[in-house]
XYZ file of C-alpha atoms in Angstrom:
234
model
C -19.820 53.137 52.641
C -17.747 55.688 50.758
C -16.566 58.886 52.434
C -16.153 62.174 50.574
C -13.542 64.703 51.641
C -13.591 68.396 50.818
C -10.007 69.245 49.911
C -8.587 72.687 50.557
C -6.904 73.359 47.247
C -4.894 76.394 48.374
C -3.453 74.642 51.416
C -0.120 76.471 51.216
C -0.932 79.891 49.792
C -4.230 81.727 49.559
C -5.312 81.917 45.937
C -2.664 79.467 44.714
C -4.131 75.994 44.152
C -2.016 72.953 44.975
C -4.731 70.427 44.060
C -7.083 70.668 41.075
C -9.988 68.918 42.799
C -12.156 69.980 45.722
C -13.945 66.692 46.378
C -12.310 63.327 46.891
C -14.233 60.102 47.553
C -12.556 57.225 49.398
C -14.000 53.711 49.346
C -13.582 51.139 52.149
C -10.538 48.911 51.781
C -6.987 49.800 50.764
C -6.358 52.996 48.815
C -2.799 53.549 47.593
C -1.786 57.177 47.035
C 0.552 57.352 44.044
C 2.613 59.997 42.313
C 6.226 61.071 42.036
C 8.124 62.571 44.956
C 6.611 65.962 45.716
C 3.305 65.158 44.014
C 1.385 65.769 47.257
C 0.874 62.334 48.821
C 1.885 63.370 52.345
C 0.076 66.709 52.002
C -3.129 64.923 51.016
C -2.870 62.588 54.015
C -2.457 65.625 56.297
C -5.537 67.340 54.825
C -7.632 64.173 55.134
C -6.654 63.737 58.782
C -7.451 67.390 59.489
C -10.966 66.922 58.090
C -11.496 63.777 60.159
C -10.326 65.744 63.214
C -12.922 68.431 62.518
C -15.599 65.761 62.112
C -14.575 64.084 65.377
C -13.676 60.848 63.584
C -10.858 58.845 65.147
C -7.987 57.360 63.154
C -4.561 55.875 63.664
C -1.574 56.968 61.600
C 2.115 56.275 61.102
C 4.824 57.973 59.067
C 7.372 55.294 58.273
C 10.094 57.905 57.772
C 9.456 60.300 60.667
C 8.237 57.887 63.327
C 11.365 55.752 63.179
C 14.933 56.394 64.248
C 15.483 58.768 67.169
C 11.752 59.349 67.633
C 11.168 55.612 68.044
C 14.034 55.259 70.513
C 12.644 58.145 72.595
C 9.198 56.567 72.534
C 10.519 53.160 73.619
C 12.587 54.786 76.379
C 9.483 56.632 77.632
C 7.678 53.283 77.830
C 10.734 51.785 79.569
C 10.951 49.258 76.733
C 14.712 48.806 76.950
C 14.706 45.765 74.681
C 13.310 47.867 71.827
C 15.742 50.709 72.554
C 18.624 48.254 72.313
C 17.208 46.680 69.153
C 16.873 50.003 67.332
C 20.209 51.335 68.561
C 22.115 48.271 67.368
C 20.322 47.931 64.017
C 21.037 49.444 60.633
C 18.733 52.214 59.409
C 16.764 49.793 57.248
C 16.463 47.164 59.989
C 15.387 49.860 62.451
C 12.619 51.034 60.125
C 11.396 47.476 59.664
C 11.368 46.847 63.412
C 9.526 50.093 64.195
C 7.014 49.449 61.441
C 6.390 45.944 62.753
C 5.718 47.353 66.216
C 3.261 49.844 64.734
C 1.448 47.156 62.774
C 0.918 45.187 65.975
C -0.476 48.338 67.609
C -2.807 48.842 64.631
C -4.067 45.292 65.042
C -4.876 45.988 68.696
C -6.582 49.245 67.747
C -8.765 47.492 65.164
C -9.804 44.775 67.607
C -10.683 47.395 70.237
C -12.866 49.389 67.801
C -14.289 46.611 65.654
C -17.818 48.047 65.892
C -16.933 51.413 64.326
C -15.445 52.639 61.057
C -11.656 52.355 61.013
C -9.284 54.880 59.456
C -5.610 53.919 59.124
C -3.030 56.200 57.470
C 0.493 55.007 56.717
C 2.834 57.458 55.000
C 5.940 56.215 53.129
C 4.773 52.643 53.698
C 7.548 51.183 51.538
C 10.446 52.982 53.228
C 13.111 50.543 54.418
C 11.106 47.463 53.424
C 12.381 44.716 51.141
C 10.075 43.048 48.630
C 9.349 40.129 50.963
C 8.551 42.576 53.798
C 6.122 44.408 51.516
C 4.391 41.154 50.653
C 3.984 40.395 54.351
C 2.557 43.867 55.044
C 0.068 43.548 52.168
C -1.053 40.173 53.525
C -1.510 41.718 56.967
C -3.702 44.471 55.538
C -5.905 41.870 53.871
C -6.124 40.030 57.188
C -7.234 43.266 58.881
C -9.888 43.898 56.241
C -11.257 40.371 56.553
C -11.591 40.673 60.331
C -10.632 37.008 60.548
C -8.978 37.347 63.980
C -11.789 39.462 65.474
C -14.619 37.623 67.288
C -17.786 38.348 65.332
C -15.779 40.043 62.581
C -15.648 43.729 61.719
C -18.904 45.664 61.998
C -17.770 49.040 60.664
C -15.981 49.842 57.418
C -12.177 49.932 57.316
C -10.252 52.499 55.283
C -6.509 51.959 54.882
C -4.726 54.862 53.165
C -1.124 54.262 52.068
C 1.401 56.507 50.351
C 4.133 54.756 48.421
C 6.626 54.961 45.582
C 6.833 51.186 45.239
C 5.154 49.146 42.528
C 4.894 46.284 45.033
C 2.109 48.138 46.846
C 0.577 49.704 43.733
C 0.260 46.455 41.760
C -3.404 45.466 41.247
C -4.449 47.878 44.024
C -6.952 50.721 43.975
C -4.550 53.593 43.365
C -5.365 57.271 43.689
C -3.361 59.663 41.532
C -2.878 62.584 43.928
C -2.339 65.058 41.088
C -5.519 64.287 39.122
C -7.625 62.871 41.962
C -8.593 59.924 39.754
C -8.327 56.235 40.650
C -6.655 53.618 38.506
C -5.118 50.146 38.658
C -1.612 49.150 37.555
C -1.050 45.634 36.239
C 2.517 45.945 34.930
C 5.684 47.633 36.128
C 6.277 49.272 32.755
C 2.895 50.986 32.938
C 3.580 52.142 36.482
C 7.040 53.436 35.556
C 5.592 55.425 32.660
C 2.933 56.839 34.972
C 5.499 57.983 37.574
C 7.619 59.709 34.920
C 4.510 61.409 33.562
C 3.582 62.395 37.113
C 6.944 64.144 37.465
C 6.218 66.143 34.308
C 2.795 67.144 35.631
C 4.340 68.172 38.945
C 6.787 70.411 37.070
C 3.911 71.942 35.099
C 2.046 72.564 38.357
C 5.067 74.285 39.846
C 5.307 76.532 36.792
C 1.595 77.393 36.985
C 1.963 78.061 40.709
C 4.839 80.463 40.132
C 2.872 82.321 37.448
C -0.151 82.567 39.753
C 2.044 83.784 42.592
C 3.526 86.492 40.388
C 0.062 87.459 39.125
C -1.210 87.898 42.679
C 1.876 89.906 43.552
C 1.417 92.172 40.551
C -2.270 92.675 41.355
C -1.269 93.932 44.791
C -2.995 91.328 46.949
C -1.861 89.877 50.235
C -2.115 86.205 51.274
C -5.747 86.666 52.358
C -6.733 87.902 48.901
C -7.463 91.451 50.133
C -6.359 94.403 48.049
C -3.372 96.248 49.479
C -1.874 99.564 48.522
C 1.802 99.851 47.754
C 3.398 103.109 48.889
């Protein structure tokens, strides 16, 4: 069953809209958030998780950039997993990211099996970071395995929603993609089309930044504070 989010458009400044849409409907399965760097993919994931928190809906999440490196080593040390500490410490940045991501995917599999009778929400930010093309293919296959519930006795009972943010065509190809700037879904079937879309997304982001600056100046000139209340300048 689909789930509709109410998006706070002015998530950074009161009266200055970052997103054009207020409602966003997510279908079960994999949804790939697309757009150029700075388009709002990570921001949208944060807002979606905040709404699920308010609704008391559980989810699991992973930021492939932030949850690796030193953070991962600290986490492994806390768990007294010295083998993982050694592995990350002695690996290159890319190898470390791949290792940490693999560990997280195993944890997600355990989470799914433990909650197979309820709806599942999985958020993975920067899913393509540090992964080679063959790694991405393996991750996509794992997601399909999760959705099928093939390794869960009795199969999945609830719906599963997997939300990914990516810059890579490998994840966007033939997937249900959500343009974070327009809020519309689309499917990419060629790299050239995807490349054109990303370049166009960068232009739209620039236009948004220009509109934001004009709105910010307009609010300043009207004499309003961040809450939208009139203030008097002395």
